[in-house]
Tab-separated table of C-alpha atoms in Angstrom:
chain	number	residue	atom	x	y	z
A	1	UNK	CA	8.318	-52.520	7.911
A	2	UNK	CA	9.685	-49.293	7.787
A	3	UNK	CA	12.667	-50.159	5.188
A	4	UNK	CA	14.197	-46.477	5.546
A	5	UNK	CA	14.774	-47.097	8.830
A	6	UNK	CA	16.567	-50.348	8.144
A	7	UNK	CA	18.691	-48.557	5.493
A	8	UNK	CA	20.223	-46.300	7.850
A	9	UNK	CA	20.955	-48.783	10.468
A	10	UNK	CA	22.635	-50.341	8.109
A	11	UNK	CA	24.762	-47.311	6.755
A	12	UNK	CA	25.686	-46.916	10.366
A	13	UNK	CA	26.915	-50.832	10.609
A	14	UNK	CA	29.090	-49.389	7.517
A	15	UNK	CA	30.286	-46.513	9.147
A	16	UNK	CA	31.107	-48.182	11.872
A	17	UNK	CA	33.149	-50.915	10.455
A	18	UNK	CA	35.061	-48.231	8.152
A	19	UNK	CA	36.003	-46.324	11.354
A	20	UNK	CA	37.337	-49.362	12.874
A	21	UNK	CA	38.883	-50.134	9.729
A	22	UNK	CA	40.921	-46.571	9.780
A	23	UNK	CA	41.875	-46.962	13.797
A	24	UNK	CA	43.088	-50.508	12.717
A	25	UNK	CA	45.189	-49.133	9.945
A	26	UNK	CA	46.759	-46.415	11.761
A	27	UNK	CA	47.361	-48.814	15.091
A	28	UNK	CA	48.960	-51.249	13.063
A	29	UNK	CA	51.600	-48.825	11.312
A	30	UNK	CA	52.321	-47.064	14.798
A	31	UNK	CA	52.612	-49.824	16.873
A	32	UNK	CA	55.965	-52.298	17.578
A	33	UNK	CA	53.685	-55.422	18.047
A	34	UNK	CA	52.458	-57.588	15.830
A	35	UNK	CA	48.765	-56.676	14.685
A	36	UNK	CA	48.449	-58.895	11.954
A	37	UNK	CA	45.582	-60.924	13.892
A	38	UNK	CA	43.449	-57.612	14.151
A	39	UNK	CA	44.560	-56.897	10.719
A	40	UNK	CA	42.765	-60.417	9.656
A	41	UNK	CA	40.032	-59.916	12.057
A	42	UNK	CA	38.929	-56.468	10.213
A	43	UNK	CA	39.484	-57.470	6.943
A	44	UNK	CA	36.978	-60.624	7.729
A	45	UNK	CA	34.615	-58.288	9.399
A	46	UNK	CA	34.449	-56.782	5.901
A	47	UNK	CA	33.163	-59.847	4.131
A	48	UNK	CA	30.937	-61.333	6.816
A	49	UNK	CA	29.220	-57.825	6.665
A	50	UNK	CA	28.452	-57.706	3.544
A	51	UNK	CA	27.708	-61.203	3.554
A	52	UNK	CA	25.158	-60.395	6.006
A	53	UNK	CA	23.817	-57.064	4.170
A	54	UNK	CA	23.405	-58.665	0.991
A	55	UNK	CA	21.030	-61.536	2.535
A	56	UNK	CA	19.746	-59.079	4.765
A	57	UNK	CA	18.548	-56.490	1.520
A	58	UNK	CA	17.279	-59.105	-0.554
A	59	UNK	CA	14.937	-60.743	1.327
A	60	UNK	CA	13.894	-63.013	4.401
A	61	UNK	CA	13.566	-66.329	3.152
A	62	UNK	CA	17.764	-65.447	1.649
A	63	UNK	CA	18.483	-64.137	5.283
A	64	UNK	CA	16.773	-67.933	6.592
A	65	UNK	CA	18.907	-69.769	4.336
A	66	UNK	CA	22.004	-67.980	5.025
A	67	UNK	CA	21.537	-68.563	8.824
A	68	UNK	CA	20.684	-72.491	8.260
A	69	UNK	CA	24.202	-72.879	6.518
A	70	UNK	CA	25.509	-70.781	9.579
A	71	UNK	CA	24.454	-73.917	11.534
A	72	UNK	CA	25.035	-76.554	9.109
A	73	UNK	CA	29.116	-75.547	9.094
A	74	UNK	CA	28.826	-74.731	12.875
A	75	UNK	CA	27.389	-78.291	13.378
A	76	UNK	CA	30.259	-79.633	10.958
A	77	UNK	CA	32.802	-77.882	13.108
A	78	UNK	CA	31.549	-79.449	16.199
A	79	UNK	CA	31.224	-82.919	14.828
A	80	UNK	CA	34.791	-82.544	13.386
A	81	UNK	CA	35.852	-82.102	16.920
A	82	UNK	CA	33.990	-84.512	19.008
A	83	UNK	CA	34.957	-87.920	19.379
A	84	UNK	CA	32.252	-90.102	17.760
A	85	UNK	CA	31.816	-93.847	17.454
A	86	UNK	CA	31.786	-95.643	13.681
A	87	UNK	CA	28.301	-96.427	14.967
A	88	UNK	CA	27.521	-92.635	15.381
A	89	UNK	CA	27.605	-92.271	11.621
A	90	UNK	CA	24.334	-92.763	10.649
A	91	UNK	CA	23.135	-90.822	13.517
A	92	UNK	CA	24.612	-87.454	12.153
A	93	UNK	CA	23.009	-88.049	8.790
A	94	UNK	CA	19.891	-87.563	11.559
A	95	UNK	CA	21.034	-84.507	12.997
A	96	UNK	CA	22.240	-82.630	9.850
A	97	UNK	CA	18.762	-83.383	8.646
A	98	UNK	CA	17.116	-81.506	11.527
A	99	UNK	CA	18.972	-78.030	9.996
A	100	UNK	CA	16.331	-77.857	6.724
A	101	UNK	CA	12.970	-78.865	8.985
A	102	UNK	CA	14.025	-76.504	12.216
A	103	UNK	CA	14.715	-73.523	9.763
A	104	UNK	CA	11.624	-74.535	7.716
A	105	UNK	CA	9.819	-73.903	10.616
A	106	UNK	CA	10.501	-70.713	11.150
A	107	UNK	CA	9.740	-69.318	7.272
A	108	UNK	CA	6.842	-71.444	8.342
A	109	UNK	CA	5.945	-69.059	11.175
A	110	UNK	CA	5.210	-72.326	13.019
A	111	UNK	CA	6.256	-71.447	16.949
A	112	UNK	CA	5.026	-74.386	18.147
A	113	UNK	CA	7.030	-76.606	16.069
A	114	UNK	CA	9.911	-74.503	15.812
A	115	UNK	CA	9.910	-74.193	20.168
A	116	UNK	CA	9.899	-78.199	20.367
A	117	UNK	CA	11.079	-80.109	17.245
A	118	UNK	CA	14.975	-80.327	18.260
A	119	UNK	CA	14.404	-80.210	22.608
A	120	UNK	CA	11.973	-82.726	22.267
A	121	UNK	CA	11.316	-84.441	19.018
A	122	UNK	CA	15.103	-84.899	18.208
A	123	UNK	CA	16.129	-84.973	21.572
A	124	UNK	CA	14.191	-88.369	21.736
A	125	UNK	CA	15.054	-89.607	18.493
A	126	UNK	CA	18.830	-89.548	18.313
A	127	UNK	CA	18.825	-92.004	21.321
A	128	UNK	CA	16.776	-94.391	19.512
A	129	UNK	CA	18.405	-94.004	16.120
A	130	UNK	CA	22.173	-94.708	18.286
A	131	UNK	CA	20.319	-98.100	19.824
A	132	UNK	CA	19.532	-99.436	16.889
A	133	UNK	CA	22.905	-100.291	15.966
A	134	UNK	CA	23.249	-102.060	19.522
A	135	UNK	CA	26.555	-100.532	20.359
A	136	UNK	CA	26.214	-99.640	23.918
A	137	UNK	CA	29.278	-99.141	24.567
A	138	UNK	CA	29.927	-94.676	25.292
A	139	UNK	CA	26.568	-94.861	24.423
A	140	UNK	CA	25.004	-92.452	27.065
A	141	UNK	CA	28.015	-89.635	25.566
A	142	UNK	CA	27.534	-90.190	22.151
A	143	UNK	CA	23.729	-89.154	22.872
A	144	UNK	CA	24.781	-86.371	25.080
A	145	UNK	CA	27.226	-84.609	23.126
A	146	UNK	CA	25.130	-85.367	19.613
A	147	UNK	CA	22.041	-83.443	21.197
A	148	UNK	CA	23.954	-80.751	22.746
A	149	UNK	CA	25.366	-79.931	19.526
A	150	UNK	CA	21.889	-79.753	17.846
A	151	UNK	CA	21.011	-77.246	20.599
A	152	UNK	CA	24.245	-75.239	20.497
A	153	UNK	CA	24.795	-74.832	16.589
A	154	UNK	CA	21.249	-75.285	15.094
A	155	UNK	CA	17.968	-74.279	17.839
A	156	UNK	CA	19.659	-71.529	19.455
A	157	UNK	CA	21.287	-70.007	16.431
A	158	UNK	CA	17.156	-70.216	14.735
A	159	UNK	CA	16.356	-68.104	17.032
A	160	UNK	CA	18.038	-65.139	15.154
A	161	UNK	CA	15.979	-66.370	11.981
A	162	UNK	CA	12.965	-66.407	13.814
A	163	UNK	CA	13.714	-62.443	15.072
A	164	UNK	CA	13.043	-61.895	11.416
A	165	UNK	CA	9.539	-62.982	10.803
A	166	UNK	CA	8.317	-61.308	13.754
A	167	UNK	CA	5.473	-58.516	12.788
A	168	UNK	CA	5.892	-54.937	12.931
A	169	UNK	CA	4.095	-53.071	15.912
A	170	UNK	CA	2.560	-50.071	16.465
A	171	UNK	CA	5.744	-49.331	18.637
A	172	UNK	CA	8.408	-50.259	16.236
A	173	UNK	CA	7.696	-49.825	12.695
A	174	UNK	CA	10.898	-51.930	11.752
A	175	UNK	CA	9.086	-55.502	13.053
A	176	UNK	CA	11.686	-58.541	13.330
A	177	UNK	CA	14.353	-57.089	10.639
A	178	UNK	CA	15.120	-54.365	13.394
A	179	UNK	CA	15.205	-56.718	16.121
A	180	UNK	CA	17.600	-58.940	14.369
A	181	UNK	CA	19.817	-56.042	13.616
A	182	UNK	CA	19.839	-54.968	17.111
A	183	UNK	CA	20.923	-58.429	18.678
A	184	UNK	CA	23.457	-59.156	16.465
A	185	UNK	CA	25.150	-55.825	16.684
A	186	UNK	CA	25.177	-55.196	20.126
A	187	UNK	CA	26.087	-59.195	20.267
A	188	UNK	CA	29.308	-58.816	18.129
A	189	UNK	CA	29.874	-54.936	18.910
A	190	UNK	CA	30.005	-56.565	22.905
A	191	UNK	CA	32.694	-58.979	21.568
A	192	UNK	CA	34.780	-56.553	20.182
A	193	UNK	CA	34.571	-53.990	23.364
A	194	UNK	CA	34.956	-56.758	25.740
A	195	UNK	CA	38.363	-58.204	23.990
A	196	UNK	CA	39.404	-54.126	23.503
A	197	UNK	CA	38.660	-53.228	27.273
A	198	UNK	CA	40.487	-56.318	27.972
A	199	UNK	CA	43.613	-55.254	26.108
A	200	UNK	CA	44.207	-52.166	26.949
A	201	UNK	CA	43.150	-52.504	30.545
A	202	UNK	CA	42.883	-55.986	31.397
A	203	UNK	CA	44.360	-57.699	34.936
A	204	UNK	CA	42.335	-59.861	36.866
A	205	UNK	CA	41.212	-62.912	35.556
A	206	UNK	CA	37.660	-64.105	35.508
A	207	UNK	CA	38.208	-67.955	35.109
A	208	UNK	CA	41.850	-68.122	33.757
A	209	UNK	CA	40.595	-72.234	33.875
A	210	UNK	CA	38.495	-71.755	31.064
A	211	UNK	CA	39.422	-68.602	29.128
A	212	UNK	CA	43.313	-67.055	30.716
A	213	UNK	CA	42.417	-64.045	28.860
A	214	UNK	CA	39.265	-63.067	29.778
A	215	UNK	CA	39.436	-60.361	32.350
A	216	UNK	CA	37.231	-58.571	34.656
A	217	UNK	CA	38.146	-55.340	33.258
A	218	UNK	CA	36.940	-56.227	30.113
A	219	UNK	CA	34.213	-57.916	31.002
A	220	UNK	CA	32.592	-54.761	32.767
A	221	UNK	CA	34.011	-52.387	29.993
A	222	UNK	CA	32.374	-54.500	27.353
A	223	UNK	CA	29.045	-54.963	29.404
A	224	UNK	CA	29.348	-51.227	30.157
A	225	UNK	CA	29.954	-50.071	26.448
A	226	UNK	CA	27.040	-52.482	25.182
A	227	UNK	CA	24.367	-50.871	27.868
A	228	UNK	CA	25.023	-47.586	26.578
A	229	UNK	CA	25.043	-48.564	23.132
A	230	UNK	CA	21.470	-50.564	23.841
A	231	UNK	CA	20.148	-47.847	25.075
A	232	UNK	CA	21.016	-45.185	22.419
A	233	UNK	CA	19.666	-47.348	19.506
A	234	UNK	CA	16.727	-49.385	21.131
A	235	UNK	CA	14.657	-46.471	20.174
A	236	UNK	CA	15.481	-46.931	16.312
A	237	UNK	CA	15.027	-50.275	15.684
A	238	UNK	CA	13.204	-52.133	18.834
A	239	UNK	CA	9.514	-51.754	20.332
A	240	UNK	CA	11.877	-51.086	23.822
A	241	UNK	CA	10.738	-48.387	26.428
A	242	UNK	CA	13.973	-47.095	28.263
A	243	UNK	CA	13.304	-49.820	31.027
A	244	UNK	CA	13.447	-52.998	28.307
A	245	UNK	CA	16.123	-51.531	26.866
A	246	UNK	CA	18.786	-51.340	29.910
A	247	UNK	CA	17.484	-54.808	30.648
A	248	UNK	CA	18.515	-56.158	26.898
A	249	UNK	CA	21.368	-53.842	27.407
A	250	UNK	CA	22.718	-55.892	29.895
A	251	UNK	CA	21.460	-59.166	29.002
A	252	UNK	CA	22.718	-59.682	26.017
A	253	UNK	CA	26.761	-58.860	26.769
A	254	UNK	CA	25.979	-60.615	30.275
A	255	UNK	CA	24.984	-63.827	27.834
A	256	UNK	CA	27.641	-63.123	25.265
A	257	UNK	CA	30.329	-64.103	27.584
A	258	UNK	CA	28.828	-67.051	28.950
A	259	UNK	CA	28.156	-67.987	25.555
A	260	UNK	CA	31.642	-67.187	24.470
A	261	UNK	CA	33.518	-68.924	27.601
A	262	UNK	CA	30.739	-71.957	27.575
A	263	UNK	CA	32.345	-72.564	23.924
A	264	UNK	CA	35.695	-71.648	25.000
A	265	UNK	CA	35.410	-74.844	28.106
A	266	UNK	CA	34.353	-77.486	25.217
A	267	UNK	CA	37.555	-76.708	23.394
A	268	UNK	CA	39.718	-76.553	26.125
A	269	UNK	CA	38.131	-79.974	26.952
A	270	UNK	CA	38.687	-81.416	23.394
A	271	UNK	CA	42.476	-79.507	23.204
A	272	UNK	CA	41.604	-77.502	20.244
A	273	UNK	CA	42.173	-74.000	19.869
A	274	UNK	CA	39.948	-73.027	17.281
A	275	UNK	CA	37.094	-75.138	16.169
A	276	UNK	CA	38.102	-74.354	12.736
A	277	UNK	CA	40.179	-72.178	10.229
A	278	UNK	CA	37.466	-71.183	8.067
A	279	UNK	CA	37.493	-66.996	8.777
A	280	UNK	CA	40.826	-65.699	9.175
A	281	UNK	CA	41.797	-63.772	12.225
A	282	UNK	CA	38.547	-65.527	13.998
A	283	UNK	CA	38.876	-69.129	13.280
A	284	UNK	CA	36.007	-71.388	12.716
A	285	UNK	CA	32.611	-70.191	12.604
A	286	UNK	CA	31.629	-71.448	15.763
A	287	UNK	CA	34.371	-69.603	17.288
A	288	UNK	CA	32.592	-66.469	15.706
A	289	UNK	CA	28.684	-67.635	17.016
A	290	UNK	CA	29.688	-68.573	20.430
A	291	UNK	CA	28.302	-65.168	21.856
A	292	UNK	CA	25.109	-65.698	19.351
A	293	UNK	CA	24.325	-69.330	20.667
A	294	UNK	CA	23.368	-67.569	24.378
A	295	UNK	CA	22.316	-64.051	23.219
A	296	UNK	CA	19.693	-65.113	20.468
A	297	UNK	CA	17.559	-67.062	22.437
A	298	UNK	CA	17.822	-65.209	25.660
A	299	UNK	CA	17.005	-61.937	23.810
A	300	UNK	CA	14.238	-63.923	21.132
A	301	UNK	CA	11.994	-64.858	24.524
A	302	UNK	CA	12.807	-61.689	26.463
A	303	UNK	CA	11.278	-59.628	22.997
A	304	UNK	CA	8.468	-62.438	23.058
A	305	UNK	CA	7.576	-62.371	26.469
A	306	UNK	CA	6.968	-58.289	26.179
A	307	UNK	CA	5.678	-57.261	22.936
A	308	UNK	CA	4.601	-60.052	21.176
């Protein structure tokens, strides 16, 4: 792994956020509305960053860990919310036990486990766990919402972990560390240009149903903004010819919104705003993943299915 490389994509996260920082700083003094949201949002961008650099620096299995207790809180967000039977109790003790074996697998290296342990092997076992306690009663949505949770919160957010522990190649020198970095930038970079694009230019609604202020405008200035982006660094960090590289470039803000609105139609649903309070200016962290549930494993098979 060519840890140089790394370094400086890593400097440029940092320059990036301390440019945002400044245009934050200077928008909030000018302006007569109230930016102390974006104020909040910056200042958390600060310590999930170097959250993230920190466990990124030190070493993979740290990175691993920190990503397992990204799902375990997401998981505890979405359980918080979800209307579960007294029965159901002993069933989540189940679920919250899949986090340590599904991220296990992957410092494992173990695909094949790691590909079907949660779709298959807990997606069978959760039923039988609920029967035994011989409450049939909302039985078949107890099961339902209890496995889509696993997928949501714990086997699609792996896939990021897995990213890391993918080989360097004779294409891309950085191996999985580079990937990761490149999916969860352009991931959260989309995020931010899709709700700025949406601001400043924003009319027409997409599906005011789901999410009133998501916007077409924003949606193809943030998709716009992310393909150029993709296409700039791909070539630092990713295996990607030019062709791979518009087609990640699109599919990962493309799958960032769905992710983000899929998440936003189960709150709406449950009448929650947030599906927590936990990062200021963002809310829960589930709120903060809901891009990252669609993009990592879209973008983890994509980077499969063509180099590896």
């Amino acid at each position: 792994m060519n840890l140089l490389t790394i370094h400086w994509a890593l400097i440029g996260i940092w320059g990036v956020l301390c440019l945002a920082s400044i245009i934050v700083f200077v928008i909030s003094k000018r302006s007569a509305k109230n930016m102390s949201e974006l104020v909040q949002r910056t200042v958390s961008w600060w310590v999930m960053v170097a959250i993230f650099t920190v466990s990124f620096l030190v070493s993979n299995t740290v990175s691993i860990i920190v990503f397992a207790l990204i799902s375990f809180l997401a998981l505890k967000e979405y359980f918080s919310m979800i209307p579960t039977r007294r029965a159901d109790r002993r069933v989540l003790f189940w679920a919250y036990l899949s986090i340590p074996v599904q991220y296990f697998w992957v410092y494992d290296s173990y695909y094949g486990m790691f590909a079907v342990f949660i779709p298959v092997y807990m997606f069978l076992f959760l039923p039988f766990v609920s029967l035994l306690t011989q409450q049939t009663v909302g039985f078949l949505r107890a099961v339902g919402t209890l496995n889509w949770g696993l997928m949501l919160c714990v086997f699609s957010i792996s896939h990021a972990a897995f990213l890391l522990i993918l080989p360097a190649t004779e294409t891309n020198s950085t191996g999985g560390p580079g990937l990761l970095l490149f999916l969860l930038f352009l991931t959260q970079f989309n995020d931010v240009a899709q709700y700025t694009w949406g601001k400043l230019f924003g009319r027409h609604k997409i599906i005011p149903g789901v999410s009133p202020n998501k916007t077409w405008e924003g949606f193809v200035g943030g998709v716009a903004t992310t393909f150029v982006l993709a296409l700039l660094t791909a070539p630092l960090v990713t295996p990607f010819d030019m062709i791979h590289a518009a087609a990640a470039g699109l599919l990962i803000p493309v799958a960032g919104f769905v992710g983000d609105v899929t998440v936003s139609a189960l709150k709406r649903d449950l009448g929650v705003k947030d599906t927590g309070s936990l990062i200021p200016g963002h809310g829960g962290i589930l709120d903060r993943i809901d891009s990252l549930t669609y993009t990592a494993p879209l973008f983890f098979h994509f980077t499969r299915y063509f180099y590896y």
